[in-house]
Amino acid sequence: MKASNLLGLLMTTAALLAAGCNKKLDLTPQSDYNTEDFYKTANDFRQAVFGAYGGLRSVHGFDYPMMMESLSDNVNTLQNTTNNPLARFGFTAGDDRILGVWSAYWTVINRTNNILDQIDGGDFPNELVRTIMRGETRFIRGYCYFQLGWIFGGMPIIDRRMSAEEIATIPRASQAETFAFAVADMAAGAEVLPEQQGGDNLGRVTKFAAKAILARVHLYGRDYESAKPLLEEILAYEGLTPYENYVDCFVNTRDNGSEHVFQIQYTSGLNSQGNPLVYSLVPENLRSELFPQGGRSTWIAVSNDLYESYDTADVRRDLTIQQGYASGNDVVDSLTLLYIKYAHGTVPPNKEDNDVNFSIVRITDVQLMYAEVLNELGYVADGEAFALLNGVRNRAGVDSLTVLDAPDQETFREAVFGERRLEFAGEALRWFDIVRQGPEKATEIMTAFLARAEEGGGQISFDAKYLLMPIPASELRTNPTLAQNPGY
């Protein structure tokens, strides 16, 4: 396997520019910072770390959220036939978007390995700065391995710079081994990272961000005992609390606030640092106050199933989804459902230059994860899990769930997953939540969804093989040690 394929060694200029109430982080590393053996000073390493963040910014601005939403029951299948085979489960190992996600995360892993291989020899003002930066880099690498692991399954464990020849000898580890490696990296980061980042560091990962993703890994593996203390520590921190109004979670002026545990940072006014996801979710010919320049040909239509799952009193529905739209030549479509969740902030002069951040973890995610953990460890009628779940519902204007609604562990579990779908629609979490329920339940959910009349009435069948994406065909051609996932 060529190193250029697996790890994306041909680096491009990368940048991280923190968005939010205060857009502080303004660094555009030169391409030299992506070469081997360049890093000498603390500033060199700082720039290199921002290059790793820049890789995350790239994949989370389009390929990753579009793929995750398209696979789930949040997106209509029949209105997404031309540009999006993912929604119809018509994709193959040659799909460009699948390759884009794979390549992006491997590029970041390579950048972190370059940093970690050299950081002990760097010139730092003190050991604390070096320790924190090392922990930050290990978290980023661990996060990438977790993402790759749950999307594709077991990965080759590449934990240092290697030659192309050496990389080609490393087979895939198991999914459990991949997660164990990710957990070790992220736990090492959580031990040394600060509780908060401010000033020029606004938007960089914190101790609580690392612990939230660690909890997510444990939740995926149904290791509730390990997830519990991590979530408790986050919820005990006074600096992380839900916003009063749901809409504020998705406007650029409220980025990096108490609602947000971990965000991917975007900013406007610079070259290619804006968030392209905002306009990519709606059609090119749409014209409105939110989208005066329209959208993109890659848009996705939201499913009726998702829209109808909201209570009519739920403020999240109309803030997340728009029903119908008018085109530039005044043709009105009254039925199509569109994601508008990220379009409520400042409208940029250039539609590609939106500076709203993309949240990886919000505090309500932590609350609902903890409610799930408490329920799985032992259902308690009207217990703390109910209070956490109802806090999320009440902010949305929805009545509290009672013991009559969820009288046992199974019905409460269903309620949590249902609430997560409504709270995090358009945030690339629904497919993750479907997959981690296991092959039998995931197949049940997706088969029922695809049986709906507007989804083809059962013309499209779901196979449990789709719970793992195929290893990209280009990787298999270059590395014979990589085994394809079953069924592809």
Short mmCIF file of C-alpha atoms in Angstrom, two decimals:
data_model
loop_
_atom_site.label_atom_id
_atom_site.label_comp_id
_atom_site.label_asym_id
_atom_site.label_seq_id
_atom_site.Cartn_x
_atom_site.Cartn_y
_atom_site.Cartn_z
CA MET A 1 0.00 0.00 0.00
CA LYS A 2 1.33 3.38 -0.95
CA ALA A 3 1.64 5.73 1.96
CA SER A 4 0.03 8.43 -0.15
CA ASN A 5 -3.17 6.37 -0.25
CA LEU A 6 -3.51 5.16 3.31
CA LEU A 7 -2.27 8.18 5.15
CA GLY A 8 -2.60 11.01 2.68
CA LEU A 9 1.06 11.95 2.89
CA LEU A 10 0.79 14.56 0.20
CA MET A 11 -0.30 17.27 2.59
CA THR A 12 -1.92 20.50 1.65
CA THR A 13 -1.80 23.75 3.57
CA ALA A 14 -4.03 23.39 6.60
CA ALA A 15 -5.53 25.82 9.02
CA LEU A 16 -7.74 25.97 12.05
CA LEU A 17 -9.62 29.15 12.70
CA ALA A 18 -11.78 29.10 15.77
CA ALA A 19 -15.30 30.34 15.30
CA GLY A 20 -17.63 31.69 17.88
CA CYS A 21 -18.45 34.42 20.29
CA ASN A 22 -14.79 35.33 19.93
CA LYS A 23 -12.97 34.19 16.79
CA LYS A 24 -9.50 34.08 18.27
CA LEU A 25 -7.54 31.29 16.64
CA ASP A 26 -6.14 32.76 13.41
CA LEU A 27 -3.37 30.52 12.13
CA THR A 28 -2.63 29.52 8.57
CA PRO A 29 0.31 27.11 8.68
CA GLN A 30 2.59 26.99 5.68
CA SER A 31 2.85 23.70 3.80
CA ASP A 32 6.33 23.23 5.31
CA TYR A 33 4.68 22.43 8.60
CA ASN A 34 3.36 19.23 7.05
CA THR A 35 6.81 17.89 6.14
CA GLU A 36 8.81 15.45 8.21
CA ASP A 37 11.55 16.61 10.59
CA PHE A 38 10.53 20.26 10.33
CA TYR A 39 9.20 20.77 13.84
CA LYS A 40 11.73 22.40 16.16
CA THR A 41 10.10 25.04 18.34
CA ALA A 42 6.89 25.11 20.35
CA ASN A 43 5.39 27.32 17.65
CA ASP A 44 6.30 24.78 14.95
CA PHE A 45 4.41 22.11 16.87
CA ARG A 46 1.53 24.47 17.54
CA GLN A 47 1.17 25.11 13.82
CA ALA A 48 1.37 21.37 13.13
CA VAL A 49 -1.39 20.65 15.64
CA PHE A 50 -3.56 23.23 13.89
CA GLY A 51 -2.86 21.35 10.68
CA ALA A 52 -4.34 18.25 12.31
CA TYR A 53 -7.40 20.23 13.38
CA GLY A 54 -7.62 21.54 9.82
CA GLY A 55 -7.99 17.97 8.56
CA LEU A 56 -10.95 17.47 10.89
CA ARG A 57 -12.42 20.75 9.69
CA SER A 58 -12.28 19.53 6.11
CA VAL A 59 -14.07 16.18 6.55
CA HIS A 60 -16.72 17.47 8.96
CA GLY A 61 -17.67 20.29 6.60
CA PHE A 62 -19.15 17.94 4.02
CA ASP A 63 -18.27 14.28 3.44
CA TYR A 64 -18.77 12.93 6.96
CA PRO A 65 -22.09 14.55 7.93
CA MET A 66 -23.54 14.06 4.45
CA MET A 67 -22.64 10.36 4.49
CA MET A 68 -23.89 9.73 8.01
CA GLU A 69 -27.21 11.50 7.48
CA SER A 70 -27.77 9.89 4.08
CA LEU A 71 -27.40 6.37 5.43
CA SER A 72 -29.93 6.92 8.20
CA ASP A 73 -33.70 7.11 8.34
CA ASN A 74 -33.40 10.90 8.60
CA VAL A 75 -33.02 11.25 4.82
CA ASN A 76 -35.48 10.40 2.06
CA THR A 77 -34.28 7.72 -0.36
CA LEU A 78 -36.23 8.50 -3.55
CA GLN A 79 -35.41 12.21 -3.73
CA ASN A 80 -31.69 11.52 -3.53
CA THR A 81 -31.10 9.23 -6.48
CA THR A 82 -28.82 11.25 -8.78
CA ASN A 83 -26.01 12.44 -6.58
CA ASN A 84 -26.38 10.29 -3.51
CA PRO A 85 -26.31 6.48 -3.83
CA LEU A 86 -25.70 6.31 -0.07
CA ALA A 87 -29.34 7.14 0.64
CA ARG A 88 -30.50 4.27 -1.59
CA PHE A 89 -27.87 1.78 -0.39
CA GLY A 90 -26.63 1.64 -3.95
CA PHE A 91 -23.03 2.50 -3.12
CA THR A 92 -19.97 0.39 -3.83
CA ALA A 93 -16.38 0.28 -2.62
CA GLY A 94 -15.63 2.80 -5.37
CA ASP A 95 -17.84 5.54 -3.91
CA ASP A 96 -15.98 8.87 -3.78
CA ARG A 97 -17.62 10.05 -0.57
CA ILE A 98 -16.66 6.89 1.28
CA LEU A 99 -13.10 7.30 0.03
CA GLY A 100 -13.19 10.96 1.09
CA VAL A 101 -14.05 10.08 4.68
CA TRP A 102 -11.46 7.30 4.82
CA SER A 103 -8.70 9.45 3.34
CA ALA A 104 -9.45 12.48 5.50
CA TYR A 105 -9.15 10.63 8.79
CA TRP A 106 -5.99 8.84 7.67
CA THR A 107 -4.49 12.17 6.66
CA VAL A 108 -5.08 13.48 10.18
CA ILE A 109 -3.59 10.32 11.70
CA ASN A 110 -0.46 10.84 9.64
CA ARG A 111 -0.19 14.45 10.80
CA THR A 112 -0.51 13.41 14.43
CA ASN A 113 2.11 10.68 14.03
CA ASN A 114 4.52 13.24 12.57
CA ILE A 115 3.99 15.41 15.63
CA LEU A 116 4.24 12.63 18.21
CA ASP A 117 7.41 11.21 16.68
CA GLN A 118 9.19 14.54 17.07
CA ILE A 119 7.64 16.29 20.05
CA ASP A 120 10.04 14.92 22.66
CA GLY A 121 12.96 16.53 20.83
CA GLY A 122 11.29 19.91 20.39
CA ASP A 123 12.27 23.13 22.13
CA PHE A 124 9.45 24.06 24.52
CA PRO A 125 9.36 26.86 27.12
CA ASN A 126 8.34 24.32 29.77
CA GLU A 127 7.29 20.70 30.09
CA LEU A 128 3.65 21.54 30.79
CA VAL A 129 3.24 23.03 27.30
CA ARG A 130 4.81 19.94 25.74
CA THR A 131 2.70 17.58 27.85
CA ILE A 132 -0.57 19.30 26.98
CA MET A 133 0.26 19.43 23.28
CA ARG A 134 1.22 15.76 23.27
CA GLY A 135 -2.05 14.88 24.99
CA GLU A 136 -4.02 17.02 22.56
CA THR A 137 -2.39 15.28 19.61
CA ARG A 138 -3.03 11.84 21.04
CA PHE A 139 -6.69 12.73 21.54
CA ILE A 140 -7.02 13.78 17.90
CA ARG A 141 -5.38 10.55 16.71
CA GLY A 142 -7.57 8.46 19.01
CA TYR A 143 -10.69 10.26 17.81
CA CYS A 144 -9.80 9.46 14.20
CA TYR A 145 -9.25 5.79 15.02
CA PHE A 146 -12.60 5.63 16.76
CA GLN A 147 -14.33 7.23 13.79
CA LEU A 148 -12.67 4.87 11.33
CA GLY A 149 -13.32 1.90 13.60
CA TRP A 150 -17.06 2.29 13.90
CA ILE A 151 -17.55 3.32 10.26
CA PHE A 152 -15.29 0.71 8.61
CA GLY A 153 -14.42 -1.81 11.35
CA GLY A 154 -10.93 -2.82 12.41
CA MET A 155 -8.09 -0.65 11.12
CA PRO A 156 -4.35 -1.13 10.65
CA ILE A 157 -2.71 0.33 13.74
CA ILE A 158 -0.21 2.91 12.49
CA ASP A 159 1.20 4.60 15.59
CA ARG A 160 4.32 6.24 14.16
CA ARG A 161 5.81 7.42 10.88
CA MET A 162 6.43 4.47 8.61
CA SER A 163 7.70 3.88 5.12
CA ALA A 164 5.26 2.88 2.41
CA GLU A 165 6.83 -0.58 2.38
CA GLU A 166 6.33 -1.05 6.12
CA ILE A 167 2.75 0.18 6.02
CA ALA A 168 1.99 -2.37 3.32
CA THR A 169 2.83 -5.20 5.73
CA ILE A 170 0.36 -4.20 8.45
CA PRO A 171 -3.01 -5.98 8.31
CA ARG A 172 -6.25 -4.79 9.79
CA ALA A 173 -6.64 -5.16 13.55
CA SER A 174 -10.04 -6.17 14.94
CA GLN A 175 -12.63 -3.54 15.71
CA ALA A 176 -12.14 -4.19 19.44
CA GLU A 177 -8.37 -3.71 19.09
CA THR A 178 -8.93 -0.51 17.12
CA PHE A 179 -11.21 0.86 19.82
CA ALA A 180 -8.73 -0.13 22.54
CA PHE A 181 -6.02 1.85 20.76
CA ALA A 182 -8.37 4.83 20.40
CA VAL A 183 -9.33 4.66 24.08
CA ALA A 184 -5.68 4.60 25.18
CA ASP A 185 -4.91 7.67 23.09
CA MET A 186 -7.94 9.64 24.20
CA ALA A 187 -7.53 8.67 27.85
CA ALA A 188 -3.93 9.90 27.72
CA GLY A 189 -5.22 13.20 26.36
CA ALA A 190 -7.96 13.49 28.96
CA GLU A 191 -5.42 13.12 31.75
CA VAL A 192 -3.45 16.23 30.80
CA LEU A 193 -5.78 18.53 28.86
CA PRO A 194 -7.12 21.68 30.55
CA GLU A 195 -10.75 21.99 31.58
CA GLN A 196 -11.25 24.97 29.28
CA GLN A 197 -9.51 26.74 26.42
CA GLY A 198 -9.71 30.48 25.90
CA GLY A 199 -8.03 33.39 24.19
CA ASP A 200 -5.91 32.25 21.25
CA ASN A 201 -6.69 28.63 22.15
CA LEU A 202 -10.46 28.99 21.96
CA GLY A 203 -11.89 25.95 20.18
CA ARG A 204 -9.09 23.55 21.02
CA VAL A 205 -9.99 20.28 22.68
CA THR A 206 -10.48 20.19 26.45
CA LYS A 207 -10.44 17.51 29.13
CA PHE A 208 -14.22 17.29 28.98
CA ALA A 209 -14.30 16.94 25.20
CA ALA A 210 -11.90 14.01 25.46
CA LYS A 211 -13.97 12.39 28.19
CA ALA A 212 -17.20 12.86 26.23
CA ILE A 213 -15.80 11.02 23.21
CA LEU A 214 -14.37 8.34 25.52
CA ALA A 215 -17.85 7.89 26.97
CA ARG A 216 -19.22 7.61 23.43
CA VAL A 217 -16.76 4.80 22.68
CA HIS A 218 -17.81 2.94 25.82
CA LEU A 219 -21.47 3.46 24.99
CA TYR A 220 -20.88 1.96 21.54
CA GLY A 221 -19.42 -1.11 23.23
CA ARG A 222 -22.20 -1.15 25.87
CA ASP A 223 -19.63 -0.72 28.61
CA TYR A 224 -21.93 1.39 30.76
CA GLU A 225 -19.85 1.12 33.92
CA SER A 226 -16.88 2.75 32.18
CA ALA A 227 -19.00 5.48 30.59
CA LYS A 228 -20.76 6.45 33.82
CA PRO A 229 -17.98 8.26 35.75
CA LEU A 230 -16.82 10.10 32.62
CA LEU A 231 -20.30 11.48 32.03
CA GLU A 232 -20.76 12.33 35.70
CA GLU A 233 -17.59 14.40 35.73
CA ILE A 234 -18.70 16.38 32.67
CA LEU A 235 -22.17 17.03 34.09
CA ALA A 236 -20.66 18.21 37.37
CA TYR A 237 -18.64 20.91 35.62
CA GLU A 238 -20.43 24.24 35.96
CA GLY A 239 -18.97 25.61 32.73
CA LEU A 240 -21.05 23.25 30.58
CA THR A 241 -24.80 23.84 30.70
CA PRO A 242 -27.54 23.85 28.05
CA TYR A 243 -28.52 27.09 26.38
CA GLU A 244 -31.97 28.33 27.28
CA ASN A 245 -33.09 28.39 23.64
CA TYR A 246 -32.52 25.53 21.22
CA VAL A 247 -31.86 27.79 18.23
CA ASP A 248 -28.85 29.33 19.95
CA CYS A 249 -27.03 26.00 19.65
CA PHE A 250 -26.63 26.56 15.91
CA VAL A 251 -25.88 30.24 15.43
CA ASN A 252 -22.34 31.45 14.90
CA THR A 253 -22.57 34.09 17.61
CA ARG A 254 -23.10 31.41 20.27
CA ASP A 255 -20.36 29.02 19.17
CA ASN A 256 -17.87 27.75 21.77
CA GLY A 257 -20.27 28.47 24.61
CA SER A 258 -21.59 26.41 27.53
CA GLU A 259 -23.75 24.18 25.28
CA HIS A 260 -20.76 23.00 23.27
CA VAL A 261 -18.44 20.34 24.63
CA PHE A 262 -16.52 19.85 21.39
CA GLN A 263 -16.93 21.68 18.08
CA ILE A 264 -15.17 21.69 14.74
CA GLN A 265 -14.19 25.29 14.10
CA TYR A 266 -15.03 27.42 11.05
CA THR A 267 -14.58 31.08 10.25
CA SER A 268 -15.42 33.49 7.45
CA GLY A 269 -13.38 36.07 5.60
CA LEU A 270 -10.40 33.85 4.82
CA ASN A 271 -9.55 31.39 2.07
CA SER A 272 -11.67 28.21 2.30
CA GLN A 273 -12.15 28.33 6.07
CA GLY A 274 -15.96 28.62 6.03
CA ASN A 275 -18.44 25.83 6.69
CA PRO A 276 -19.74 24.49 3.35
CA LEU A 277 -22.26 22.17 4.99
CA VAL A 278 -24.78 24.97 5.55
CA TYR A 279 -25.56 25.57 1.88
CA SER A 280 -24.82 21.98 0.80
CA LEU A 281 -28.03 20.80 2.46
CA VAL A 282 -30.45 22.72 0.21
CA PRO A 283 -31.07 22.84 -3.59
CA GLU A 284 -29.13 25.12 -5.92
CA ASN A 285 -32.25 26.87 -7.16
CA LEU A 286 -33.67 27.68 -3.71
CA ARG A 287 -33.88 31.37 -2.85
CA SER A 288 -34.85 32.69 0.60
CA GLU A 289 -33.68 35.01 3.35
CA LEU A 290 -31.64 32.18 4.83
CA PHE A 291 -30.20 31.17 1.45
CA PRO A 292 -30.16 34.25 -0.81
CA GLN A 293 -27.60 32.57 -3.10
CA GLY A 294 -29.19 29.14 -3.07
CA GLY A 295 -27.60 25.82 -2.25
CA ARG A 296 -25.75 22.98 -3.95
CA SER A 297 -26.46 20.10 -6.28
CA THR A 298 -25.49 17.65 -3.53
CA TRP A 299 -28.45 18.58 -1.32
CA ILE A 300 -30.37 15.94 0.60
CA ALA A 301 -34.10 15.71 1.29
CA VAL A 302 -35.19 15.06 4.86
CA SER A 303 -37.51 12.09 5.37
CA ASN A 304 -41.19 12.42 6.23
CA ASP A 305 -40.51 9.82 8.90
CA LEU A 306 -38.23 12.21 10.77
CA TYR A 307 -40.48 15.24 10.27
CA GLU A 308 -43.56 13.38 11.50
CA SER A 309 -41.69 12.11 14.57
CA TYR A 310 -41.73 15.59 16.09
CA ASP A 311 -44.61 16.75 18.24
CA THR A 312 -46.27 19.76 16.64
CA ALA A 313 -45.33 21.77 19.75
CA ASP A 314 -41.66 20.83 19.42
CA VAL A 315 -39.68 23.96 18.54
CA ARG A 316 -36.86 21.80 17.20
CA ARG A 317 -38.86 20.68 14.17
CA ASP A 318 -39.19 23.99 12.37
CA LEU A 319 -35.73 25.16 13.43
CA THR A 320 -34.24 21.99 11.98
CA ILE A 321 -36.45 21.31 8.96
CA GLN A 322 -38.11 23.53 6.39
CA GLN A 323 -41.14 22.23 4.52
CA GLY A 324 -41.20 23.37 0.91
CA TYR A 325 -39.24 26.10 -0.83
CA ALA A 326 -39.42 28.64 -3.63
CA SER A 327 -36.91 28.69 -6.48
CA GLY A 328 -35.27 31.73 -8.02
CA ASN A 329 -37.91 31.82 -10.76
CA ASP A 330 -40.74 31.64 -8.20
CA VAL A 331 -41.60 27.98 -8.71
CA VAL A 332 -42.96 26.71 -5.39
CA ASP A 333 -42.34 23.23 -4.02
CA SER A 334 -44.63 22.72 -1.04
CA LEU A 335 -43.59 19.20 -0.03
CA THR A 336 -39.83 18.75 -0.02
CA LEU A 337 -38.26 18.76 3.44
CA LEU A 338 -34.86 20.42 3.91
CA TYR A 339 -32.32 20.77 6.71
CA ILE A 340 -31.96 24.44 7.70
CA LYS A 341 -30.52 23.87 11.18
CA TYR A 342 -27.24 25.70 10.58
CA ALA A 343 -28.67 28.65 8.65
CA HIS A 344 -30.11 30.76 11.49
CA GLY A 345 -27.00 32.82 12.18
CA THR A 346 -25.23 35.52 10.19
CA VAL A 347 -25.82 35.16 6.45
CA PRO A 348 -22.43 35.53 4.74
CA PRO A 349 -21.87 37.48 1.49
CA ASN A 350 -20.47 34.26 0.00
CA LYS A 351 -22.59 31.17 0.63
CA GLU A 352 -19.47 29.01 0.98
CA ASP A 353 -18.10 31.24 3.74
CA ASN A 354 -20.44 30.51 6.66
CA ASP A 355 -18.64 30.53 9.99
CA VAL A 356 -21.05 28.50 12.14
CA ASN A 357 -19.24 25.63 13.86
CA PHE A 358 -20.15 21.95 13.63
CA SER A 359 -20.76 20.33 17.00
CA ILE A 360 -19.31 16.89 17.68
CA VAL A 361 -20.66 16.81 21.25
CA ARG A 362 -23.22 19.09 22.87
CA ILE A 363 -24.03 19.01 26.57
CA THR A 364 -27.50 17.59 25.84
CA ASP A 365 -25.72 14.66 24.20
CA VAL A 366 -23.89 14.09 27.48
CA GLN A 367 -27.18 14.33 29.37
CA LEU A 368 -28.90 11.80 27.13
CA MET A 369 -25.91 9.47 27.18
CA TYR A 370 -26.02 9.55 30.97
CA ALA A 371 -29.77 8.92 31.00
CA GLU A 372 -29.13 5.91 28.77
CA VAL A 373 -26.36 4.63 31.03
CA LEU A 374 -28.51 4.96 34.15
CA ASN A 375 -31.34 3.08 32.50
CA GLU A 376 -29.11 0.29 31.26
CA LEU A 377 -27.61 -0.14 34.72
CA GLY A 378 -31.06 -0.33 36.27
CA TYR A 379 -34.40 1.22 35.36
CA VAL A 380 -35.81 3.52 38.05
CA ALA A 381 -39.32 4.90 37.63
CA ASP A 382 -39.20 8.71 37.78
CA GLY A 383 -35.51 8.53 38.60
CA GLU A 384 -32.60 10.74 37.52
CA ALA A 385 -32.70 9.34 33.97
CA PHE A 386 -36.25 10.66 33.59
CA ALA A 387 -35.18 14.09 34.84
CA LEU A 388 -32.32 14.28 32.33
CA LEU A 389 -34.48 13.18 29.43
CA ASN A 390 -37.28 15.56 30.37
CA GLY A 391 -34.89 18.47 30.69
CA VAL A 392 -34.04 18.04 27.01
CA ARG A 393 -37.71 17.65 26.06
CA ASN A 394 -38.88 20.62 28.09
CA ARG A 395 -36.41 23.00 26.46
CA ALA A 396 -37.95 21.97 23.14
CA GLY A 397 -41.45 22.77 24.42
CA VAL A 398 -42.47 19.12 24.76
CA ASP A 399 -44.26 17.65 27.77
CA SER A 400 -42.33 15.46 30.18
CA LEU A 401 -42.18 11.72 29.74
CA THR A 402 -43.95 9.90 32.56
CA VAL A 403 -43.78 6.40 33.99
CA LEU A 404 -46.97 5.65 32.07
CA ASP A 405 -45.14 6.49 28.83
CA ALA A 406 -42.04 4.47 29.74
CA PRO A 407 -42.94 1.89 32.38
CA ASP A 408 -39.85 -0.29 32.01
CA GLN A 409 -36.26 -0.38 30.83
CA GLU A 410 -37.07 -1.30 27.23
CA THR A 411 -39.61 1.47 26.67
CA PHE A 412 -37.31 4.02 28.30
CA ARG A 413 -34.46 2.86 26.05
CA GLU A 414 -36.68 3.44 23.02
CA ALA A 415 -37.60 6.87 24.37
CA VAL A 416 -33.93 7.85 24.72
CA PHE A 417 -33.07 6.80 21.18
CA GLY A 418 -36.17 8.57 19.90
CA GLU A 419 -35.25 11.76 21.74
CA ARG A 420 -31.69 11.61 20.46
CA ARG A 421 -33.01 11.44 16.91
CA LEU A 422 -35.06 14.62 17.37
CA GLU A 423 -32.43 16.53 19.34
CA PHE A 424 -29.51 15.73 17.03
CA ALA A 425 -31.16 15.57 13.58
CA GLY A 426 -28.67 16.81 11.00
CA GLU A 427 -25.73 16.41 13.40
CA ALA A 428 -24.46 13.08 12.00
CA LEU A 429 -25.39 11.06 15.09
CA ARG A 430 -28.48 9.13 13.99
CA TRP A 431 -26.63 6.48 11.94
CA PHE A 432 -24.23 5.96 14.84
CA ASP A 433 -27.23 5.43 17.14
CA ILE A 434 -28.78 2.95 14.71
CA VAL A 435 -25.59 0.96 14.22
CA ARG A 436 -24.76 0.63 17.90
CA GLN A 437 -28.13 -0.97 18.64
CA GLY A 438 -26.83 -4.09 16.90
CA PRO A 439 -27.52 -5.84 13.58
CA GLU A 440 -30.98 -7.18 14.47
CA LYS A 441 -32.40 -3.91 15.80
CA ALA A 442 -30.71 -1.81 13.12
CA THR A 443 -32.16 -4.02 10.39
CA GLU A 444 -35.60 -3.75 12.00
CA ILE A 445 -35.39 0.07 12.09
CA MET A 446 -34.16 0.47 8.52
CA THR A 447 -36.50 -2.17 7.04
CA ALA A 448 -39.52 -0.46 8.59
CA PHE A 449 -38.29 2.88 7.28
CA LEU A 450 -37.71 1.61 3.73
CA ALA A 451 -41.18 0.01 3.72
CA ARG A 452 -42.83 3.43 3.90
CA ALA A 453 -44.61 4.42 0.68
CA GLU A 454 -42.53 7.57 0.11
CA GLU A 455 -39.35 5.51 0.60
CA GLY A 456 -40.28 3.07 -2.16
CA GLY A 457 -42.60 0.73 -0.31
CA GLY A 458 -39.93 -1.92 0.23
CA GLN A 459 -38.30 -1.69 -3.21
CA ILE A 460 -34.99 -1.05 -1.47
CA SER A 461 -33.89 -3.76 0.93
CA PHE A 462 -31.55 -3.33 3.86
CA ASP A 463 -28.67 -5.71 4.52
CA ALA A 464 -26.77 -5.80 7.82
CA LYS A 465 -23.53 -5.58 5.83
CA TYR A 466 -24.23 -1.84 5.47
CA LEU A 467 -23.53 -1.36 9.18
CA LEU A 468 -19.88 -1.22 8.11
CA MET A 469 -18.86 0.77 5.07
CA PRO A 470 -16.71 -0.99 2.44
CA ILE A 471 -12.97 -0.46 2.50
CA PRO A 472 -12.34 1.82 -0.51
CA ALA A 473 -11.47 -0.13 -3.66
CA SER A 474 -8.39 1.99 -4.31
CA GLU A 475 -6.95 0.89 -0.95
CA LEU A 476 -7.52 -2.77 -1.68
CA ARG A 477 -5.77 -2.47 -5.01
CA THR A 478 -2.68 -1.01 -3.39
CA ASN A 479 -2.51 -3.13 -0.26
CA PRO A 480 -3.26 -6.86 -0.51
CA THR A 481 -3.05 -7.20 3.30
CA LEU A 482 -6.30 -5.25 3.69
CA ALA A 483 -9.34 -7.55 3.75
CA GLN A 484 -12.66 -6.20 2.48
CA ASN A 485 -15.63 -6.16 4.84
CA PRO A 486 -18.09 -9.06 4.40
CA GLY A 487 -20.68 -8.71 1.65
CA TYR A 488 -18.87 -6.22 -0.57
#
